[in-house]
Short mmCIF file of C-alpha atoms and ligand atoms in Angstrom, two decimals:
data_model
loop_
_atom_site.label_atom_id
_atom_site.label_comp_id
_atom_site.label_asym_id
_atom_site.label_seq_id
_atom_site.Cartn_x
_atom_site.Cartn_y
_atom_site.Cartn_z
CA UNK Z 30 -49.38 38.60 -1.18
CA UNK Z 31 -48.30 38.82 2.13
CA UNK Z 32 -48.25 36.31 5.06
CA UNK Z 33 -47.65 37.89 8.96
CA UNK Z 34 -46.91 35.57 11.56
CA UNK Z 35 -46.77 36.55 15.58
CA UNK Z 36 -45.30 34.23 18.39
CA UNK Z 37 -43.99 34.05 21.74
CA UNK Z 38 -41.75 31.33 23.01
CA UNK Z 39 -40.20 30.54 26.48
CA UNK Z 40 -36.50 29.53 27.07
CA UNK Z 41 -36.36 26.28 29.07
CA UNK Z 42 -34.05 24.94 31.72
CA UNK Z 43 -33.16 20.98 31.66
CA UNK Z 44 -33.58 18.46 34.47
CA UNK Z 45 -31.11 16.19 32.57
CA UNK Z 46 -29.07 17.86 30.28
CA UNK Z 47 -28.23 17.22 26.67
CA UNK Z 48 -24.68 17.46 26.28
CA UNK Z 49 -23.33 15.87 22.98
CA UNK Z 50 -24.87 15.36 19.86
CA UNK Z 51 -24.39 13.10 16.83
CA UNK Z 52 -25.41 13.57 13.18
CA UNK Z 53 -27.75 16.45 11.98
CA UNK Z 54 -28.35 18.36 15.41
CA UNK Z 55 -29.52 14.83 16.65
CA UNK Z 56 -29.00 14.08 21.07
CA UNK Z 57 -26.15 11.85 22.11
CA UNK Z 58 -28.67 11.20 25.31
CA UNK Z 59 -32.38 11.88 26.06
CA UNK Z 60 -33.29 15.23 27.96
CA UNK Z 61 -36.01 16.47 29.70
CA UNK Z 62 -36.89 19.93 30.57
CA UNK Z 63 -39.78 23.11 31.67
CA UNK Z 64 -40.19 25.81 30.43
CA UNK Z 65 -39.81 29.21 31.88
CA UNK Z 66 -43.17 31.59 32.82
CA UNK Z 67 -40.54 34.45 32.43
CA UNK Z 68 -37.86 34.31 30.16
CA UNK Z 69 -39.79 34.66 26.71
CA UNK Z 70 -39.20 35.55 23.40
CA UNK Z 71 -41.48 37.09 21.13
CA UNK Z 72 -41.00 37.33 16.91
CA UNK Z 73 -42.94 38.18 14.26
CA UNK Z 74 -42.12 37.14 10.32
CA UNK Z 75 -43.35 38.78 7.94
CA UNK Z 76 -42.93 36.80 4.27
CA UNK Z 77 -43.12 38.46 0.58
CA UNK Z 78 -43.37 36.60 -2.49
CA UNK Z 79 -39.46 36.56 -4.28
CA UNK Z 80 -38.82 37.63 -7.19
CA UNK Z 81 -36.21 36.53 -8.10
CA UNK Z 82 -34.33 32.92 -8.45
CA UNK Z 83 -32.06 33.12 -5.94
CA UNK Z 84 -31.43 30.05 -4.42
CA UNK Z 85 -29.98 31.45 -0.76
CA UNK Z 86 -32.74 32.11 1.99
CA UNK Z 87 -33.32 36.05 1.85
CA UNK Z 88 -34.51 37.62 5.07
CA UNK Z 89 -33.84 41.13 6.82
CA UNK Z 90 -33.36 40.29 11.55
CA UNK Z 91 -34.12 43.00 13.72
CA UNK Z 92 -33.90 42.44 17.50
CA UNK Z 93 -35.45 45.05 20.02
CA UNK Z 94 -36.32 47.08 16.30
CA UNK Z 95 -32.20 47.38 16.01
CA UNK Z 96 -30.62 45.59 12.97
CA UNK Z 97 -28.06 42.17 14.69
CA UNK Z 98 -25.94 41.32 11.89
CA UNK Z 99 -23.95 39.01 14.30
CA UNK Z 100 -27.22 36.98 14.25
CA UNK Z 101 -27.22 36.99 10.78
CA UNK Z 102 -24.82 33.38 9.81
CA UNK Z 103 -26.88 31.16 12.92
CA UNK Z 104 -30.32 32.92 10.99
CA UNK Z 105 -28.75 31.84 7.94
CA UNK Z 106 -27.50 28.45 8.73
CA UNK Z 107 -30.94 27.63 10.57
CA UNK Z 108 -33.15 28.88 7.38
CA UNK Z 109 -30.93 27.12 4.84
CA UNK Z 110 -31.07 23.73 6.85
CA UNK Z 111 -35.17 24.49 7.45
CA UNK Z 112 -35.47 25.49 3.68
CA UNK Z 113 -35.67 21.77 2.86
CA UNK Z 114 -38.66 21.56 5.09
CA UNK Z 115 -40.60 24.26 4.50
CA UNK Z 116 -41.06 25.90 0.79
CA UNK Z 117 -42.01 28.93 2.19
CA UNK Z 118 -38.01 29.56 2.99
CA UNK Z 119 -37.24 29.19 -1.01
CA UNK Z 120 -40.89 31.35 -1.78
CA UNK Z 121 -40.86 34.08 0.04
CA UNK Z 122 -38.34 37.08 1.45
CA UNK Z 123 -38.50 36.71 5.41
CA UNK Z 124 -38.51 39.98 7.43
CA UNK Z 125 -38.09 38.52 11.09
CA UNK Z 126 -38.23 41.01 14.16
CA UNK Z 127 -37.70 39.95 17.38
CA UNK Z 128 -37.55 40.82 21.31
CA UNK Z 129 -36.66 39.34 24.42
CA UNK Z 130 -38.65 39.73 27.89
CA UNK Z 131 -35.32 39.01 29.69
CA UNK Z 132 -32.23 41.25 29.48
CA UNK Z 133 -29.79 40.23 26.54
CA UNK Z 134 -26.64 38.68 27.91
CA UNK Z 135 -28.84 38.06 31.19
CA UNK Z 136 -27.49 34.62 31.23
CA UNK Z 137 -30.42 33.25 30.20
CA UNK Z 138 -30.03 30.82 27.25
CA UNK Z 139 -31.64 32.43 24.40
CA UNK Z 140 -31.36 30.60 21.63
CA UNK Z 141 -33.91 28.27 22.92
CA UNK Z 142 -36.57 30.84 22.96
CA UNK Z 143 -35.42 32.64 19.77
CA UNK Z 144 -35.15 29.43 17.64
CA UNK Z 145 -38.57 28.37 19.28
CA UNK Z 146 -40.43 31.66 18.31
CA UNK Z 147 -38.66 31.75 14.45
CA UNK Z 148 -39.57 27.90 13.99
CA UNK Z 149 -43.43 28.57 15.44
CA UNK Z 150 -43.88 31.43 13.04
CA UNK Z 151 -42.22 29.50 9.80
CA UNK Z 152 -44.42 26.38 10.82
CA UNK Z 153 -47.84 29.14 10.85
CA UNK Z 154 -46.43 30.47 7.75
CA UNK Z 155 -46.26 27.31 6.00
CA UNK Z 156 -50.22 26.49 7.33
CA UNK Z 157 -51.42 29.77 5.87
CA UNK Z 158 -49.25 29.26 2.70
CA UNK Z 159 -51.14 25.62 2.17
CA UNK Z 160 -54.27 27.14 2.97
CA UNK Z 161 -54.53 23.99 5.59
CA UNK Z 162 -54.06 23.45 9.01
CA UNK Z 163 -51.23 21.02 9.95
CA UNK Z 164 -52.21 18.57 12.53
CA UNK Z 165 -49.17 17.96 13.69
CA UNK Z 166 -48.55 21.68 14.18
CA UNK Z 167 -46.07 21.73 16.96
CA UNK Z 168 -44.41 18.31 16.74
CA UNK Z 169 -43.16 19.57 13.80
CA UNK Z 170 -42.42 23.16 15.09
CA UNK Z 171 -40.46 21.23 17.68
CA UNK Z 172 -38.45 19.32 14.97
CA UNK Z 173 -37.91 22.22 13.22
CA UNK Z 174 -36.56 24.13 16.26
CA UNK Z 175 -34.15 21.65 16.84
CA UNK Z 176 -32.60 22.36 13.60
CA UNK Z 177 -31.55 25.78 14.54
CA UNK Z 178 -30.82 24.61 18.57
CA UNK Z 179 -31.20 21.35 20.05
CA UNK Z 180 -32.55 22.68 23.39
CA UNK Z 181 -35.25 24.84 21.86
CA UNK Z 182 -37.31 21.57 20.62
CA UNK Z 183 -38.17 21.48 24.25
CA UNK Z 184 -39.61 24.99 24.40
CA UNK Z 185 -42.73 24.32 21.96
CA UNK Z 186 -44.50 22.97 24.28
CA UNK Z 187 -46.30 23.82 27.80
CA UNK Z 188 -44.68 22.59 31.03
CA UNK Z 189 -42.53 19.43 30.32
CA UNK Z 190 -40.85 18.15 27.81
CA UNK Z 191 -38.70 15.38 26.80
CA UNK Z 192 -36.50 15.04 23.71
CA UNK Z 193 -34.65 11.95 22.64
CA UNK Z 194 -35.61 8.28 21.47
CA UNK Z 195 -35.72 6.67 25.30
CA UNK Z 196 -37.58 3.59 26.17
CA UNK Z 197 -39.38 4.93 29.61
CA UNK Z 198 -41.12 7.48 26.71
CA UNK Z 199 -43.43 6.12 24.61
CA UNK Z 200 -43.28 8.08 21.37
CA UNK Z 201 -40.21 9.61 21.95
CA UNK Z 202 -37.99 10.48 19.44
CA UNK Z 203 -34.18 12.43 18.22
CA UNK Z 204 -35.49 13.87 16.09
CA UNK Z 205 -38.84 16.59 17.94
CA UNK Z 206 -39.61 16.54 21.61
CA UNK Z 207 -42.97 15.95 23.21
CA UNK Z 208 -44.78 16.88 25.80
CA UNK Z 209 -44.77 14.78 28.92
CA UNK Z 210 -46.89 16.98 31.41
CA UNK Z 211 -49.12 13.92 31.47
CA UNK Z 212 -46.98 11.84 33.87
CA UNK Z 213 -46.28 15.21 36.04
CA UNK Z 214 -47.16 15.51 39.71
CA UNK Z 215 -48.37 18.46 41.35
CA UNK Z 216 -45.88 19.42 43.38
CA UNK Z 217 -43.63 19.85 40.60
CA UNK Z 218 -46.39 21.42 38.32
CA UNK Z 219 -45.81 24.44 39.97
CA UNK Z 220 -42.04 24.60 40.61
CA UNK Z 221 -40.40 27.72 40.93
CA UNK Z 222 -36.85 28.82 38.86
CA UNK Z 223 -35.21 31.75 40.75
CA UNK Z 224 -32.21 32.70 38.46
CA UNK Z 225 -29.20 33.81 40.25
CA UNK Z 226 -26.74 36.06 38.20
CA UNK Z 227 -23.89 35.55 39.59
CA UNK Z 228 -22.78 36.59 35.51
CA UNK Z 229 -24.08 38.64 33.13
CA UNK Z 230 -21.75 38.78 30.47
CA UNK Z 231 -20.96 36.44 27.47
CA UNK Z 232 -19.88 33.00 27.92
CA UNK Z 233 -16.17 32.08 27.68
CA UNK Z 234 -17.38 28.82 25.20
CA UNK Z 235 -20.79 28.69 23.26
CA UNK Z 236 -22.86 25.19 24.12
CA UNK Z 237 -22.52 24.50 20.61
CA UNK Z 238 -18.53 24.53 20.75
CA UNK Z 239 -19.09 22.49 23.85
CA UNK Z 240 -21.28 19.61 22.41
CA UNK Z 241 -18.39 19.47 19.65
CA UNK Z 242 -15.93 18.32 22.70
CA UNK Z 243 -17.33 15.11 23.48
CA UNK Z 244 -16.65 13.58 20.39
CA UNK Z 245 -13.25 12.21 21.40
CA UNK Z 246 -14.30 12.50 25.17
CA UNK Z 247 -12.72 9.70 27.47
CA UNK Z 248 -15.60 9.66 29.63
CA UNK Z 249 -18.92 10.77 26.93
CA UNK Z 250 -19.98 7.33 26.14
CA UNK Z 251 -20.64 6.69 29.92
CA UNK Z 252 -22.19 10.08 30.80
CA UNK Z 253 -24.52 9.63 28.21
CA UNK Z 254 -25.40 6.06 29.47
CA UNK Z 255 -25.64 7.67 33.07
CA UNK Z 256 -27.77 10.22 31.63
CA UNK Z 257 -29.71 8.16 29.98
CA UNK Z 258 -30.54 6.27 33.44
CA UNK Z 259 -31.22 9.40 35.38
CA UNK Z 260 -33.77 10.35 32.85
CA UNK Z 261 -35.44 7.03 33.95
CA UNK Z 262 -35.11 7.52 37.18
CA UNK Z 263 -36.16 11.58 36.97
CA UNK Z 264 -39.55 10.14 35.20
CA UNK Z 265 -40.16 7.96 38.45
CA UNK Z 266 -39.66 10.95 40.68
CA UNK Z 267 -41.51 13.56 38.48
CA UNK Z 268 -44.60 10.81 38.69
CA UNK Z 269 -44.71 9.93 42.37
CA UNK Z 270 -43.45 13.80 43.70
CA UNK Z 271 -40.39 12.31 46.06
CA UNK Z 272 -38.96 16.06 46.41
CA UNK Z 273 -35.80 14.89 48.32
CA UNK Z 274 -34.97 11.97 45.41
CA UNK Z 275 -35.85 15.01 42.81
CA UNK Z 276 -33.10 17.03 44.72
CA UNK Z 277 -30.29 14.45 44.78
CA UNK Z 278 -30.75 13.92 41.23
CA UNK Z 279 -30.94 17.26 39.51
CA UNK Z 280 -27.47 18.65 41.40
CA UNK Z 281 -26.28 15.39 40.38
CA UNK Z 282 -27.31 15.83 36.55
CA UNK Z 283 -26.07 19.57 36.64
CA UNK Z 284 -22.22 18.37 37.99
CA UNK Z 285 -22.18 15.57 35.50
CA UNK Z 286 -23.13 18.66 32.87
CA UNK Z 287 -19.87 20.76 34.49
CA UNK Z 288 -17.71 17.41 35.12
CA UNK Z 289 -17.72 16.98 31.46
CA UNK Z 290 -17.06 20.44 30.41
CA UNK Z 291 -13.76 20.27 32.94
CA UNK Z 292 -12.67 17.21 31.63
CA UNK Z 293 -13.06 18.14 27.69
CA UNK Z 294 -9.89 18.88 25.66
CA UNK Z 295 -9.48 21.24 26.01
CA UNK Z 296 -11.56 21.56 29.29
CA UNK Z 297 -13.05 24.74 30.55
CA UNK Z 298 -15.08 25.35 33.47
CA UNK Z 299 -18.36 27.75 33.48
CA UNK Z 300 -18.66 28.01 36.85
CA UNK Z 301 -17.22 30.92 38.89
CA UNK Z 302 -16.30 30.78 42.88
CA UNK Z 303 -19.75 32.44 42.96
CA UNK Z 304 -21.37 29.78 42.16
CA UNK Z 305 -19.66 26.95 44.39
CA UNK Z 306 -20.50 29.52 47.28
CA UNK Z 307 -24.15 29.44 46.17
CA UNK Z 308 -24.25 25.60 45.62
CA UNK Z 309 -22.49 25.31 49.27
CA UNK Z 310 -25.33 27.69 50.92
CA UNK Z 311 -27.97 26.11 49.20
CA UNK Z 312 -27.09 22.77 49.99
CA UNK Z 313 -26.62 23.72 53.80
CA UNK Z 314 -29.65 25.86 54.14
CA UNK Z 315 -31.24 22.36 52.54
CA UNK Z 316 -30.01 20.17 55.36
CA UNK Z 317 -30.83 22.16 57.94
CA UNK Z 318 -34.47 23.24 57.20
CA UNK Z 319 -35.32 19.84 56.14
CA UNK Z 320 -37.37 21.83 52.46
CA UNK Z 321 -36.58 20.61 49.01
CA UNK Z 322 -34.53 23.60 47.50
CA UNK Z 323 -32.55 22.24 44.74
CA UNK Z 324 -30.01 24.03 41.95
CA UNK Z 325 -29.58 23.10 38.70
CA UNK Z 326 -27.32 24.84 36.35
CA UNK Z 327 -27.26 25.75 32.05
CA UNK Z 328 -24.19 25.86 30.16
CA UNK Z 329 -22.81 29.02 32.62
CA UNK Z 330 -21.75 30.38 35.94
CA UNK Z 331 -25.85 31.07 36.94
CA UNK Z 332 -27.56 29.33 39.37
CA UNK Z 333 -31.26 27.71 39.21
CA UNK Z 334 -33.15 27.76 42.35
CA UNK Z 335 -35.18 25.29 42.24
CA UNK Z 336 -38.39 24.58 45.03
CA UNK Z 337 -42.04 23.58 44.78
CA UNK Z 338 -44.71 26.65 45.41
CA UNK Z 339 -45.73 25.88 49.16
CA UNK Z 340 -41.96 26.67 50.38
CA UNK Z 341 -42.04 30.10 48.40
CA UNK Z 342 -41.69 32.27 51.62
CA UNK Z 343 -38.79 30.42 53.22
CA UNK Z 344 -37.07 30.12 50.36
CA UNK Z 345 -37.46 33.43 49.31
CA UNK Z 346 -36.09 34.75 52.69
CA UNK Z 347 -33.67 32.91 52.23
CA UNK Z 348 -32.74 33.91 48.56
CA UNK Z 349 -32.45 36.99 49.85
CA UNK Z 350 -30.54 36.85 53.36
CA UNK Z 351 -27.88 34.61 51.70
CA UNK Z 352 -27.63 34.20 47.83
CA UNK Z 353 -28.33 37.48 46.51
CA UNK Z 354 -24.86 39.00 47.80
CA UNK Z 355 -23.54 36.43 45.17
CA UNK Z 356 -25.68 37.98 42.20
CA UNK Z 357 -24.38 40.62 39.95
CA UNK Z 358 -25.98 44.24 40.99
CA UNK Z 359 -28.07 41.74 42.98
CA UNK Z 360 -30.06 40.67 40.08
CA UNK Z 361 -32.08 37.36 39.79
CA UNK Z 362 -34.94 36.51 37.79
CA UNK Z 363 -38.19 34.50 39.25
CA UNK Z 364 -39.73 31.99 37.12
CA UNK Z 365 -42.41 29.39 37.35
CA UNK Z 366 -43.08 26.34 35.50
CA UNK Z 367 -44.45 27.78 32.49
CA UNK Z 368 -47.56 27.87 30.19
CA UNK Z 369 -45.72 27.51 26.69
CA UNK Z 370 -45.71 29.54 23.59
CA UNK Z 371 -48.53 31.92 22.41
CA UNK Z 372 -49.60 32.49 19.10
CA UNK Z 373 -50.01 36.37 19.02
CA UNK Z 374 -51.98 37.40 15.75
C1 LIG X 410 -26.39 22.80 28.79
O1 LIG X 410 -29.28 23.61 22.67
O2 LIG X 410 -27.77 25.51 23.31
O3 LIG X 410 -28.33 23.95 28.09
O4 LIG X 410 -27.92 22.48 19.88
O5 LIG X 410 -25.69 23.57 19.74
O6 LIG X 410 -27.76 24.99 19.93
P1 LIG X 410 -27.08 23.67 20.27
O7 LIG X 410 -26.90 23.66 21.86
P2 LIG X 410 -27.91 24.07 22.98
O8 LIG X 410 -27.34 23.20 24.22
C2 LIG X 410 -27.97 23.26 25.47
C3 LIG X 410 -27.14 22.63 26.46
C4 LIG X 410 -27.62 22.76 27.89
C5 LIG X 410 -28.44 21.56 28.33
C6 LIG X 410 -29.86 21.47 27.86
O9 LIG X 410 -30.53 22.49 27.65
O10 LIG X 410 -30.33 20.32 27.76
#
């Protein structure tokens, strides 16, 4: 018999970051995120009964209908790990296919999306295998994500999401994210993401290389105590809508994110002269209009816009009178706070 499984799943963009881990793909520090309207990924698994004993996952990856063989050891590593979770791993031959609604190498982090999508359709897989619904469908989607990427247990969900054991977050936890869009106020409900590309090609060091430098880190036990007390502080702001305090903090978080990178050993540093000319506009064009436009950055040289909806126009204008000369080929990518996955079938 066999089992079909259709999902899409947004990539997300962190308010505070998680930057170190510890254990099995657990967070040195709590993070909280959204997730994009525009930046999705969509997969569909297919799963036939084995035949044979073999204990190894066995799955065929195509992405945009083109076989990826330099996918194929994460795929691997992630189904092995998840294999222990779901029996529908050791059961059944996987035939995953996958696509991306943003360019590849866009700068968008995709393993969030991808890892979210693959993890959503196991999880479905699993319910139809069992023949029962699983009540705690996406909590454990999300826990299952994070096995293949930390960040993409935060993209399970709509809007918000926090991930980490924290004790301003009731039920929060290392190991799965939740969804916080209870505590959210309007005005950030319907943030908007523009993505500057000030880079389009592939990092110079993956995120997951990069978590693996704060182990010996002279400075990681403090940023993730700092990081920790943001978080706190974000929740405040992200209940009572204080734009300006939102502001302050997410550049903040975003250097701290960079600040550690430079100061690993080896350091490195993601961000080009692009972006510090792009930080420096944005925070000018901030003080003189008086709006709450905000950057954040991921683990790269790209450049978050972040505003609330009723600013769109001005901001806009000025996206494109100042920042876009910055951009690769001019290219951004507009995002909203988004709606979450979708289960397509
Ligand atoms: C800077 O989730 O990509 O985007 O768990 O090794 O897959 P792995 O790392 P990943 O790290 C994301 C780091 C970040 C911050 C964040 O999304 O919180």
């Amino acid at each position: 018999m066999e089992l079909k499984s259709t999902w899409s799943c947004p990539s997300n963009i962190a308010l505070v970051k998680y930057w170190g881990k510890k254990g099995l793909q657990l967070p040195a520090n709590s993070s909280i995120s959204f997730v994009l309207s525009d930046a999705i990924t969509t997969t569909t698994v297919l799963a036939k009964v084995k035949n044979d004993l073999e204990p190894e996952p066995q799955f065929s990856f195509l992405f945009h209908g083109e076989p990826q063989p330099s996918f194929h050891p994460k795929i691997l590593k992630f189904l092995t790990v998840a294999s222990e979770h779901l029996s529908i791993i050791n059961t059944h031959i996987l035939e995953i296919q996958s696509s991306n609604s943003f360019p590849h190498s866009s700068g968008i982090a995709s393993s969030a999306s991808a890892m979210g999508a693959l993890s959503l359709c196991l999880c479905s897989l699993q319910e139809k295998l069992d023949g029962e619904e699983d009540e705690n469908f996406f909590r454990n989607a999300s826990f299952l994500a994070r096995l293949g990427s930390g960040s993409a247990c935060r993209s399970v969900y709509p809007g918000f999401a926090e991930w980490g054991k924290h004790h301003s977050f009731e039920n929060s936890s290392d190991e799965f994210a939740i969804d916080v869009n209870s505590i959210i106020h309007p005005i950030f409900k319907s943030l908007n993401d523009v993505v500057l590309l000030v880079e389009t090609g592939e990092k110079s060091v993956s995120s997951t290389a990069g978590h693996g430098l704060l182990t010996n880190h002279p400075y990681a036990a403090k940023r993730f105590e700092v990081a920790n007390e943001h978080l706190t502080l974000l929740q405040e702001i992200l209940m009572n809508g204080d734009t300006d305090a939102f502001c302050r903090l997410v550049e903040s978080e975003a250097l701290h994110l960079h600040a550690m990178m430079m100061t690993s050993s080896p350091g490195f540093m993601l961000m080009k002269p692009e972006t510090l000319h792009v930080i420096e506009k944005i925070r000018t064009f901030r003080e003189q209009s008086g709006l709450p436009v905000c950057f954040t950055l991921d683990a790269g040289a790209n450049i978050h816009v972040l505003f609330p909806e009723h600013i769109k126009q001005q901001v806009m204008d000025f996206v494109h009178n100042q920042l876009i000369a910055y951009c690769k080929n001019g290219a951004y990518l507009c995002n909203v706070v988004g709606s979450g996955p979708n289960k397509l079938d």
